[in-house]
PDB file of C-alpha atoms and ligand atoms in Angstrom:
ATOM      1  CA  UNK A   1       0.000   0.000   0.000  1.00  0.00           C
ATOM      2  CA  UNK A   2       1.400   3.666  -0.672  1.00  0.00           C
ATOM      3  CA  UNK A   3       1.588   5.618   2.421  1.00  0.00           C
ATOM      4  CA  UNK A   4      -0.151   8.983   1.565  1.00  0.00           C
ATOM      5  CA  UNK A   5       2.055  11.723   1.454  1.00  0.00           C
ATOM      6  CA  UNK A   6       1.613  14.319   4.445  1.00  0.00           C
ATOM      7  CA  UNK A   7       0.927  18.574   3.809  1.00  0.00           C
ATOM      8  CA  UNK A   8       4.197  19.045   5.437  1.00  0.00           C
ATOM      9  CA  UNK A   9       5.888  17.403   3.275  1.00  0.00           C
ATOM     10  CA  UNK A  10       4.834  18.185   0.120  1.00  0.00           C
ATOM     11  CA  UNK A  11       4.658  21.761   1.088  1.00  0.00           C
ATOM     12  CA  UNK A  12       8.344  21.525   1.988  1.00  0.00           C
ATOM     13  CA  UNK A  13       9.170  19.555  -1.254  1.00  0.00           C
ATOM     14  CA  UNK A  14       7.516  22.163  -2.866  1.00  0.00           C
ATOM     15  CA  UNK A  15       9.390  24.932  -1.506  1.00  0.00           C
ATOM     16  CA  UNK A  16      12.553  22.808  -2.328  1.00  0.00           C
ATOM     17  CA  UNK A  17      11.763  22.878  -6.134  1.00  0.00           C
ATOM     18  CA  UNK A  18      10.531  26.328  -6.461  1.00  0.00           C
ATOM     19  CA  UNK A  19      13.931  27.460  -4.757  1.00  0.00           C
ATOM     20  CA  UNK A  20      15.520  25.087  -7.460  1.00  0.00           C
ATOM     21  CA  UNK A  21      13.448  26.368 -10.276  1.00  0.00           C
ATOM     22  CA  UNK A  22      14.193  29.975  -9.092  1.00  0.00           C
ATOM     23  CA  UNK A  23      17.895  29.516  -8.783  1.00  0.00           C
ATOM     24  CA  UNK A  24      17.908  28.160 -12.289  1.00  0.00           C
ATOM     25  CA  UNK A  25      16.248  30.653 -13.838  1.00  0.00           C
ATOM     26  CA  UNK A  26      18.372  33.318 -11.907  1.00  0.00           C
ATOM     27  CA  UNK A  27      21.026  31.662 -13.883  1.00  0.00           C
ATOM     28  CA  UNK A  28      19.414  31.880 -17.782  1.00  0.00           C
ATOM     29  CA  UNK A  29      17.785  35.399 -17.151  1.00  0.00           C
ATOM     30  CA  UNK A  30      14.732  33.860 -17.407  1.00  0.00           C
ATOM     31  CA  UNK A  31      11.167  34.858 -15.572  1.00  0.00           C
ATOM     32  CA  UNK A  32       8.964  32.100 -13.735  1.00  0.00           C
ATOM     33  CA  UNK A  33       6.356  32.412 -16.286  1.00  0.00           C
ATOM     34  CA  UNK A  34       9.066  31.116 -19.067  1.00  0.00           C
ATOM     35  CA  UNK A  35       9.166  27.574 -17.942  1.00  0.00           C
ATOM     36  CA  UNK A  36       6.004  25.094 -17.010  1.00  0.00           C
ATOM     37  CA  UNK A  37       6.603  23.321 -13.790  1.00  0.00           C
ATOM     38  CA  UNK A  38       4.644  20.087 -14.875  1.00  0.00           C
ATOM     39  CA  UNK A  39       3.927  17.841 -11.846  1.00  0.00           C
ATOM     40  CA  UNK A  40       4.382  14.100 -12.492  1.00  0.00           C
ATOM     41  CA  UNK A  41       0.955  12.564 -11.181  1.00  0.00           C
ATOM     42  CA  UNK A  42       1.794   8.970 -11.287  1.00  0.00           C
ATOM     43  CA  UNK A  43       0.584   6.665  -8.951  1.00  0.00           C
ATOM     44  CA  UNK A  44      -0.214   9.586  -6.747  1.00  0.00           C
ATOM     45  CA  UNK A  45      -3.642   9.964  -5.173  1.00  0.00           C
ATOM     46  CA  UNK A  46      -6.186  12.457  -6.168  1.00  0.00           C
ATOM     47  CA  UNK A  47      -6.474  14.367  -2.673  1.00  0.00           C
ATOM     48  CA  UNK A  48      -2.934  14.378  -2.631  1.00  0.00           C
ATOM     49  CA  UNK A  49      -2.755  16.105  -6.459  1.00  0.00           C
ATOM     50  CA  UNK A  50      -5.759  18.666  -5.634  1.00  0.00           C
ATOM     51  CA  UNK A  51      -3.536  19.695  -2.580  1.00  0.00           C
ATOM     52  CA  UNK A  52      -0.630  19.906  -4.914  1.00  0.00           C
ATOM     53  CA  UNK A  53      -3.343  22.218  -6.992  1.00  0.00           C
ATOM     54  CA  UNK A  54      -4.449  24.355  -4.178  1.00  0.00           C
ATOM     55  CA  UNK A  55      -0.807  25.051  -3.478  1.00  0.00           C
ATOM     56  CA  UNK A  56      -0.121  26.430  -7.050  1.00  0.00           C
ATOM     57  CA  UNK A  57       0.421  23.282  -9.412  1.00  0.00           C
ATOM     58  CA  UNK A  58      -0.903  23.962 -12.473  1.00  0.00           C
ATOM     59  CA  UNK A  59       0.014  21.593 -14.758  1.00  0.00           C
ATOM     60  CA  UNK A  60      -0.104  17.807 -14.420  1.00  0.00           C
ATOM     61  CA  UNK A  61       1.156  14.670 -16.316  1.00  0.00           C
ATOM     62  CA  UNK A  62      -0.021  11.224 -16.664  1.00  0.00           C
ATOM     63  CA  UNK A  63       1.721   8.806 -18.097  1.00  0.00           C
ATOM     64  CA  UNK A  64      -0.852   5.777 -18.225  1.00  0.00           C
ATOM     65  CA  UNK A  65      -4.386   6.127 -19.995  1.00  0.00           C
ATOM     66  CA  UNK A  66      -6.192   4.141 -17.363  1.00  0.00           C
ATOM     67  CA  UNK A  67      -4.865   5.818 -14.610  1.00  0.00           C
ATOM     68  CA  UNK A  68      -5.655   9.148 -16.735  1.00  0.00           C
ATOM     69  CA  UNK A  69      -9.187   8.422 -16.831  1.00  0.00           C
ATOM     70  CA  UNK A  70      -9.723   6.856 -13.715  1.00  0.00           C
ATOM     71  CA  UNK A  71      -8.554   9.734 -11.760  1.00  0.00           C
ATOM     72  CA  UNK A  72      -9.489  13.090 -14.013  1.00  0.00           C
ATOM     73  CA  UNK A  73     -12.581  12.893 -12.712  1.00  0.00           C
ATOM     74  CA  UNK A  74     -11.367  13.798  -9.339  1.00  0.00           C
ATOM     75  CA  UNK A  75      -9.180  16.366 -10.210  1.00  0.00           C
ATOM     76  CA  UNK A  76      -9.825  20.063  -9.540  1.00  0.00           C
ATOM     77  CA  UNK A  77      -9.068  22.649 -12.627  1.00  0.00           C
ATOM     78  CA  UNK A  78      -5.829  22.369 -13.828  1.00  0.00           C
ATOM     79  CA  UNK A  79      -3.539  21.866 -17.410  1.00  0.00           C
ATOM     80  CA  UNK A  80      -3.630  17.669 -18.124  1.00  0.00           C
ATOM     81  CA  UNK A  81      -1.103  16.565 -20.096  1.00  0.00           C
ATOM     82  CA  UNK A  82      -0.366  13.410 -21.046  1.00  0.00           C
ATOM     83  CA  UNK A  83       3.534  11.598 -21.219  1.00  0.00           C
ATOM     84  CA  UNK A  84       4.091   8.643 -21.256  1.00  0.00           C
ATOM     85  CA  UNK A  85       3.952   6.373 -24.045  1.00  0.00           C
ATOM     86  CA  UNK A  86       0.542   5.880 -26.162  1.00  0.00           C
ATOM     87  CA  UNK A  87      -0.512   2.629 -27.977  1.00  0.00           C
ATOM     88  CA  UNK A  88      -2.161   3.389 -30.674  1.00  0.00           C
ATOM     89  CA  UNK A  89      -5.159   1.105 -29.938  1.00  0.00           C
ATOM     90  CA  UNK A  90      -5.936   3.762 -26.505  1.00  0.00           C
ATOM     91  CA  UNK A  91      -5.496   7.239 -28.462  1.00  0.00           C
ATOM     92  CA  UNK A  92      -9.376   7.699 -28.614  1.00  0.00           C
ATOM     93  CA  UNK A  93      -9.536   7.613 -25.257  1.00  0.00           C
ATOM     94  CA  UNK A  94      -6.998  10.220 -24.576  1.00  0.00           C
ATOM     95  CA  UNK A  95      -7.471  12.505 -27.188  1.00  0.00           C
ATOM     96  CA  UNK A  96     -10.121  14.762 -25.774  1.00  0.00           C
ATOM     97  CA  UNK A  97      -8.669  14.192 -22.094  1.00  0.00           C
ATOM     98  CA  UNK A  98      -5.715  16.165 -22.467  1.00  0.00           C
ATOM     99  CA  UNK A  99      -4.250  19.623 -24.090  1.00  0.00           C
ATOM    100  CA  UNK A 100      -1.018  18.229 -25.027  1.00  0.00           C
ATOM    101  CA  UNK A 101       0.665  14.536 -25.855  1.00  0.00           C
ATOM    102  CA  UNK A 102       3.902  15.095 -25.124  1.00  0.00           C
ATOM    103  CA  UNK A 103       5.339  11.316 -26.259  1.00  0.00           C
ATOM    104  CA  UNK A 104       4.629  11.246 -29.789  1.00  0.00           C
ATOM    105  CA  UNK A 105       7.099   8.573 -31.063  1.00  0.00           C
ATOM    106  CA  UNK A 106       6.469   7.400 -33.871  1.00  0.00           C
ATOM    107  CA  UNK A 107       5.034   8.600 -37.600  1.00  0.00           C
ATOM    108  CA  UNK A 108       2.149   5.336 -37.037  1.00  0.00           C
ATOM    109  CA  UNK A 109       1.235   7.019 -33.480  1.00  0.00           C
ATOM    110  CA  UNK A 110       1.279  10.617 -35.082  1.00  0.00           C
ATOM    111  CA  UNK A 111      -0.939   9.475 -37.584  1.00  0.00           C
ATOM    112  CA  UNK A 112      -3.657   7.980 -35.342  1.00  0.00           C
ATOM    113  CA  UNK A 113      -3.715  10.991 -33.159  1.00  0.00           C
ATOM    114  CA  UNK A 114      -4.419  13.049 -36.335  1.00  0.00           C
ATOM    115  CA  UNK A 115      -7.336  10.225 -37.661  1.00  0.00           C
ATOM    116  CA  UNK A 116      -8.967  10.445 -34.293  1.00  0.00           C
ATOM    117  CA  UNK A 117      -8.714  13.734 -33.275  1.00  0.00           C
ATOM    118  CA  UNK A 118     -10.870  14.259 -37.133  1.00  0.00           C
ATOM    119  CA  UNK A 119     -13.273  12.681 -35.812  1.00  0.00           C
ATOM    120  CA  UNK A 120     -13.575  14.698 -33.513  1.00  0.00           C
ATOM    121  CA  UNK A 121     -13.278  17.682 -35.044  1.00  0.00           C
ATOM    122  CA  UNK A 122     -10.514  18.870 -33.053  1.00  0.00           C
ATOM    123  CA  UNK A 123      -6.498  19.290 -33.467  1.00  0.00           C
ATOM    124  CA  UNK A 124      -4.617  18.131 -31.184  1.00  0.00           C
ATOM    125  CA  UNK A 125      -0.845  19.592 -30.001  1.00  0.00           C
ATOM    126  CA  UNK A 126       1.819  17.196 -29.729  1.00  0.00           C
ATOM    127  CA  UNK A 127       5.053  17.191 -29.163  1.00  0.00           C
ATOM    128  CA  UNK A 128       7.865  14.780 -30.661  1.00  0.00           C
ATOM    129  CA  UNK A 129       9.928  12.284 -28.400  1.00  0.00           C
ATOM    130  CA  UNK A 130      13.339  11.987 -28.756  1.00  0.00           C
ATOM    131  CA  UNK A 131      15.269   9.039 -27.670  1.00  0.00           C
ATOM    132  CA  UNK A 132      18.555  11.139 -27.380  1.00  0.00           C
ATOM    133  CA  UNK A 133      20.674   8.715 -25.952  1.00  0.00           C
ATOM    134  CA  UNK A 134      19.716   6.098 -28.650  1.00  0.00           C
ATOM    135  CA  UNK A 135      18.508   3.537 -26.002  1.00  0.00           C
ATOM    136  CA  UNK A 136      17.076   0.535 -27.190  1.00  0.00           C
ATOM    137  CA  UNK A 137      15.188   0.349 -24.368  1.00  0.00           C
ATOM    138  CA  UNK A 138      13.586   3.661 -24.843  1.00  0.00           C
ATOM    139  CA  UNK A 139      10.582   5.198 -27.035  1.00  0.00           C
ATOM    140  CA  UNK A 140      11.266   8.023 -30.018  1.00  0.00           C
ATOM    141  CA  UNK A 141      12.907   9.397 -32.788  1.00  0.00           C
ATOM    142  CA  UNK A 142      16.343   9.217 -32.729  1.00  0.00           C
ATOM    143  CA  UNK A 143      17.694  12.475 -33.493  1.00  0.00           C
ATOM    144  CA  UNK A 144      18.220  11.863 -37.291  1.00  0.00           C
ATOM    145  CA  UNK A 145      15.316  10.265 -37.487  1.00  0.00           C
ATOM    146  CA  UNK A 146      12.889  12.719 -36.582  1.00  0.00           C
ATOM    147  CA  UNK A 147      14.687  14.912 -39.376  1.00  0.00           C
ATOM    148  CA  UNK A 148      13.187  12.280 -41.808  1.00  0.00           C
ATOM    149  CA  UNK A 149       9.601  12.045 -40.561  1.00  0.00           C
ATOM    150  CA  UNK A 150       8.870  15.946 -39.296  1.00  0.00           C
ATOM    151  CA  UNK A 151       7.964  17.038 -42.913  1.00  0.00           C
ATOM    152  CA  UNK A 152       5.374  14.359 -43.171  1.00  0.00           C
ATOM    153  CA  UNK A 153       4.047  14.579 -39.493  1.00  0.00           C
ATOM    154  CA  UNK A 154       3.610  18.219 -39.958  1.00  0.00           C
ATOM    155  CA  UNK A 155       1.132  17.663 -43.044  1.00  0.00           C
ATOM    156  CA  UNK A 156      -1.037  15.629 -40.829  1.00  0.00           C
ATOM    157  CA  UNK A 157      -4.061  17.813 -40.354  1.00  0.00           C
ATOM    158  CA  UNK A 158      -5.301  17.173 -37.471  1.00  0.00           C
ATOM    159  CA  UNK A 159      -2.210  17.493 -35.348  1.00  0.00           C
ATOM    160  CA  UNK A 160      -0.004  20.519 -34.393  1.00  0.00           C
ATOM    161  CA  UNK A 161       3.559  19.744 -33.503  1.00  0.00           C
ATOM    162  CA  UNK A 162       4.330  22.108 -30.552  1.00  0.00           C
ATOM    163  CA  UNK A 163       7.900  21.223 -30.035  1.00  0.00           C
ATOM    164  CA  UNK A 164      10.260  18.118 -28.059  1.00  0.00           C
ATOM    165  CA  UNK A 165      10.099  16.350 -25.206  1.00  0.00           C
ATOM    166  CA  UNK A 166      13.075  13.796 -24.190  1.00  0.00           C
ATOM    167  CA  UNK A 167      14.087  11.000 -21.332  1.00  0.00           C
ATOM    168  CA  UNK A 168      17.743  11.146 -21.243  1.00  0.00           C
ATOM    169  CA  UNK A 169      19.256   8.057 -20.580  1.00  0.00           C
ATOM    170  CA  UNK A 170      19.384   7.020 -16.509  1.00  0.00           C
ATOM    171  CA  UNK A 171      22.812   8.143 -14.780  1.00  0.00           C
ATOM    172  CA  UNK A 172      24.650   8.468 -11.802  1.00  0.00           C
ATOM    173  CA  UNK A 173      25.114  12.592 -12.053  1.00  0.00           C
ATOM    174  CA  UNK A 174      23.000  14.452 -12.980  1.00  0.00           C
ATOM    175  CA  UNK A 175      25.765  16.215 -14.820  1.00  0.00           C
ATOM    176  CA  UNK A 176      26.031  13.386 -17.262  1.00  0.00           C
ATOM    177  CA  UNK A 177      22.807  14.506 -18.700  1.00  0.00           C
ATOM    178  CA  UNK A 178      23.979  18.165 -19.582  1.00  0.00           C
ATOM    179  CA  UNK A 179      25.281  16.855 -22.669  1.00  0.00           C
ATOM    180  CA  UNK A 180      22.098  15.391 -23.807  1.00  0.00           C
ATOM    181  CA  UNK A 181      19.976  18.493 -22.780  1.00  0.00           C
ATOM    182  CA  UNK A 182      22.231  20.630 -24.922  1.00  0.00           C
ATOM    183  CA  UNK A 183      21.686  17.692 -28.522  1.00  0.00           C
ATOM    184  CA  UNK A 184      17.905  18.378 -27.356  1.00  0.00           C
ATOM    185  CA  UNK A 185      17.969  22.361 -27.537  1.00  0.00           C
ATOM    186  CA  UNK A 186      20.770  22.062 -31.045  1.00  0.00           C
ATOM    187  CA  UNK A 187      17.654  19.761 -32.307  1.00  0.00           C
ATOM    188  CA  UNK A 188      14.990  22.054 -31.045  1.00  0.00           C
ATOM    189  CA  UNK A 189      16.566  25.094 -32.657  1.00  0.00           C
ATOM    190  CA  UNK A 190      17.520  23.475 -35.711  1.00  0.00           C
ATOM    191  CA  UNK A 191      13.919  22.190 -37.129  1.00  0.00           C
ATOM    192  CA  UNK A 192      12.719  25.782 -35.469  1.00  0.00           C
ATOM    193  CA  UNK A 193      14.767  27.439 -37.963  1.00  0.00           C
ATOM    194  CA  UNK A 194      13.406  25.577 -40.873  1.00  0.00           C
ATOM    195  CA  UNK A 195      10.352  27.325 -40.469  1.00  0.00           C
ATOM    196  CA  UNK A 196       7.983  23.868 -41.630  1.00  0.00           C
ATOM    197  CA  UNK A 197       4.034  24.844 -42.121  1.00  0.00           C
ATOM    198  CA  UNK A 198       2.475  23.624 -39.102  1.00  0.00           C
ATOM    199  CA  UNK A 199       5.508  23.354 -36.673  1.00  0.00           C
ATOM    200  CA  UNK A 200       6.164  25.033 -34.104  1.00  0.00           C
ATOM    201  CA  UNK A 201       9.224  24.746 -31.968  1.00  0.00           C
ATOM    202  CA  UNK A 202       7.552  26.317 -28.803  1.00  0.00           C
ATOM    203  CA  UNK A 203       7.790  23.627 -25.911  1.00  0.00           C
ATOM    204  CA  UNK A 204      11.224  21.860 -25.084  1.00  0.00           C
ATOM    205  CA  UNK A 205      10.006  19.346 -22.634  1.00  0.00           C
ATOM    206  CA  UNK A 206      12.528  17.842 -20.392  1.00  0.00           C
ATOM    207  CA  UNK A 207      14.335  17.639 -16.798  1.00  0.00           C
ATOM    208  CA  UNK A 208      12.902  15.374 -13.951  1.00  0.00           C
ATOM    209  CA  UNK A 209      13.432  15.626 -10.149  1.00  0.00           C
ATOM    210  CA  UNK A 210      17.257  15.300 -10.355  1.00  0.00           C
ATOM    211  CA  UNK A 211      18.086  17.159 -12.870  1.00  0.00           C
ATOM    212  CA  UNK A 212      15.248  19.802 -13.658  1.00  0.00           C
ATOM    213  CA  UNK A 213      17.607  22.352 -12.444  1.00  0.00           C
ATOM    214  CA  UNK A 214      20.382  21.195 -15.542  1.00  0.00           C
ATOM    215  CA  UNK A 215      17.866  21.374 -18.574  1.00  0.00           C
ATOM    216  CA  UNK A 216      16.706  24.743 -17.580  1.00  0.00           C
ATOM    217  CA  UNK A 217      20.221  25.852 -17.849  1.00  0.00           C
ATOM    218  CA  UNK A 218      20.404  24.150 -21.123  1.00  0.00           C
ATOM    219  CA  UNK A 219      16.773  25.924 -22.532  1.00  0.00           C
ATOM    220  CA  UNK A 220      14.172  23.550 -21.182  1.00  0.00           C
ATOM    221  CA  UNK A 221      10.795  25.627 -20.952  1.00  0.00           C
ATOM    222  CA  UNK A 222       8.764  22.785 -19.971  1.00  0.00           C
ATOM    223  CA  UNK A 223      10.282  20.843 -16.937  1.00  0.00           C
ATOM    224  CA  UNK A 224       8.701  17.057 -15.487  1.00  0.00           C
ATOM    225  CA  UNK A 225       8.605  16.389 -11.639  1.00  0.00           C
ATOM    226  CA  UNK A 226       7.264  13.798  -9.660  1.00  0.00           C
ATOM    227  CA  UNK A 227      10.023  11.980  -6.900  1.00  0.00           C
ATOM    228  CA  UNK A 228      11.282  15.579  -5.802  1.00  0.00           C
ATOM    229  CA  UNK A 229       6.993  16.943  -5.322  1.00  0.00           C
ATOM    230  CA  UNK A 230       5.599  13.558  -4.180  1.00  0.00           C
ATOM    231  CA  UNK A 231       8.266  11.382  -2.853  1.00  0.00           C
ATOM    232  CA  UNK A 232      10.030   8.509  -3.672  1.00  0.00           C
ATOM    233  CA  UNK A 233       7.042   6.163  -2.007  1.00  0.00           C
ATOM    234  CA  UNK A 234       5.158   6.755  -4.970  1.00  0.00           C
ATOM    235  CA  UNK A 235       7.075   4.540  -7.270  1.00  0.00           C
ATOM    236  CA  UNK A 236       5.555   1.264  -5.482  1.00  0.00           C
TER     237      UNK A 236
HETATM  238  C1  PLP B   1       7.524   9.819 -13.864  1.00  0.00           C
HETATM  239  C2  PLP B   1       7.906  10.674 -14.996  1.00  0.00           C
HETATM  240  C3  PLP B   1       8.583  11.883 -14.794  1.00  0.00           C
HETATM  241  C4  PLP B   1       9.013  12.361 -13.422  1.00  0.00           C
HETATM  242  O1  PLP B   1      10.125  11.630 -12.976  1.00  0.00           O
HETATM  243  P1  PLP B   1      10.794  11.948 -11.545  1.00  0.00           P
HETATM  244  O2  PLP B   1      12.172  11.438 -11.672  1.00  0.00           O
HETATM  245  O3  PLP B   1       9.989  11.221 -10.534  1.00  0.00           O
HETATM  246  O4  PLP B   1      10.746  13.412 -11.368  1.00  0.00           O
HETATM  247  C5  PLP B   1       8.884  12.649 -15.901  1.00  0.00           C
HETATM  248  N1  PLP B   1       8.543  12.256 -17.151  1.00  0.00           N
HETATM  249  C6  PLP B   1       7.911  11.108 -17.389  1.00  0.00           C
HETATM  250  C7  PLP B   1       7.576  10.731 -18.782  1.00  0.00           C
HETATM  251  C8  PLP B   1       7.560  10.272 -16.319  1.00  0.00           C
HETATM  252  O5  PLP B   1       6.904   9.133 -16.561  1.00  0.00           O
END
């Protein structure tokens, strides 16, 4: 069973990341309202997320469609998003649930997104995953990859590409992952500047709890936490 996570501490863990979000915007020059703090809902309760709310969340993540849908219900207002990885077979369920698919990663799942959200008359913003550190373990385009398919994603009608979102690969330091943050914002900037119809290089998603800090420094506007809000009880 998950031991529910007390007010004091999440208020304290919250305090922790804003003064770690603060510090590393300090650094880039960069305002609060330049980067999303997106809370990491996993496995976490819905009391415990409408606290997280009340206290000034306002963006949350899934990263499962059934625990999506069996908790939005719950929830109090806030920005769902939606990150981990989608089979294709579940993207009607999601597709009206959330304002942004951050785990797009592949031209089959991009294409599905597009078919469903036409039927239902809406377009729906994505944003392309990037296995950076070529894992074979991982989801995404690799870096050249996504070079090959953005032309014909972004002719897709029903789908806007809003930018990049990336897992680097699991390490010791957090420092290790500087170097993949900074192939993330060369990628980011370079499809930017080829000004495609229909893409737009506005969201760089990417940072978690250890090293949120790191891909702010390295032009991360969109930033996912869940182990350094909720705990580490959580994973169970
Ligand atoms: C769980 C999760 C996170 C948050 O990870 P933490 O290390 O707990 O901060 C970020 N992104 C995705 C896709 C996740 O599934």
């Amino acid at each position: 069973m998950m031991e529910k996570l007390s007010a004091e501490e999440f208020d304290l863990n919250f305090k922790a990341v804003n003064d770690k979000l603060n510090a590393a915007l300090l650094k880039v020059g960069k305002k609060r309202e330049d980067v999303i703090l997106l809370a990491a809902t996993k496995t976490v309760d819905i009391d415990t997320i409408n606290y997280a709310i009340n206290k000034g969340i306002k963006y949350i993540g899934e990263n499962k469609v059934q625990e999506l849908l069996s908790k939005q219900d719950g929830i109090i207002n806030v920005h769902h998003h939606f990150i981990g990885h989608l089979q294709t077979n579940k993207v009607k369920d999601v597709i009206d649930k959330v304002e942004l698919i951050h785990s797009v990663d592949s031209l089959k799942l991009a294409k599905e997104i597009s078919k469903q959200a036409a039927k239902k008359n809406m377009v729906m913003d994505i944003l392309l995953e990037i296995n950076v550190g070529a894992e074979e373990s991982k989801w995404g385009f690799t870096p050249e990859n996504v070079l090959n398919n953005i032309n014909e994603i972004s002719t897709l009608e029903n789908v806007k590409i809003c930018g990049l979102m990336a897992i680097p690969p699991m390490c010791e330091n957090p420092e290790d992952n500087r170097k993949y943050f900074k192939i993330m914002y060369q990628l980011f900037t370079d499809i930017k500047q080829k000004n495609i119809d229909n893409c737009f290089m506005n969201i760089l998603s990417m940072g978690m709890s250890d090293d949120f800090d790191i891909a702010i420094e390295e032009g991360a506007n969109l930033v996912r936490v869940g182990t350094a809000l909720f705990g580490k009880r959580y994973y169970i």
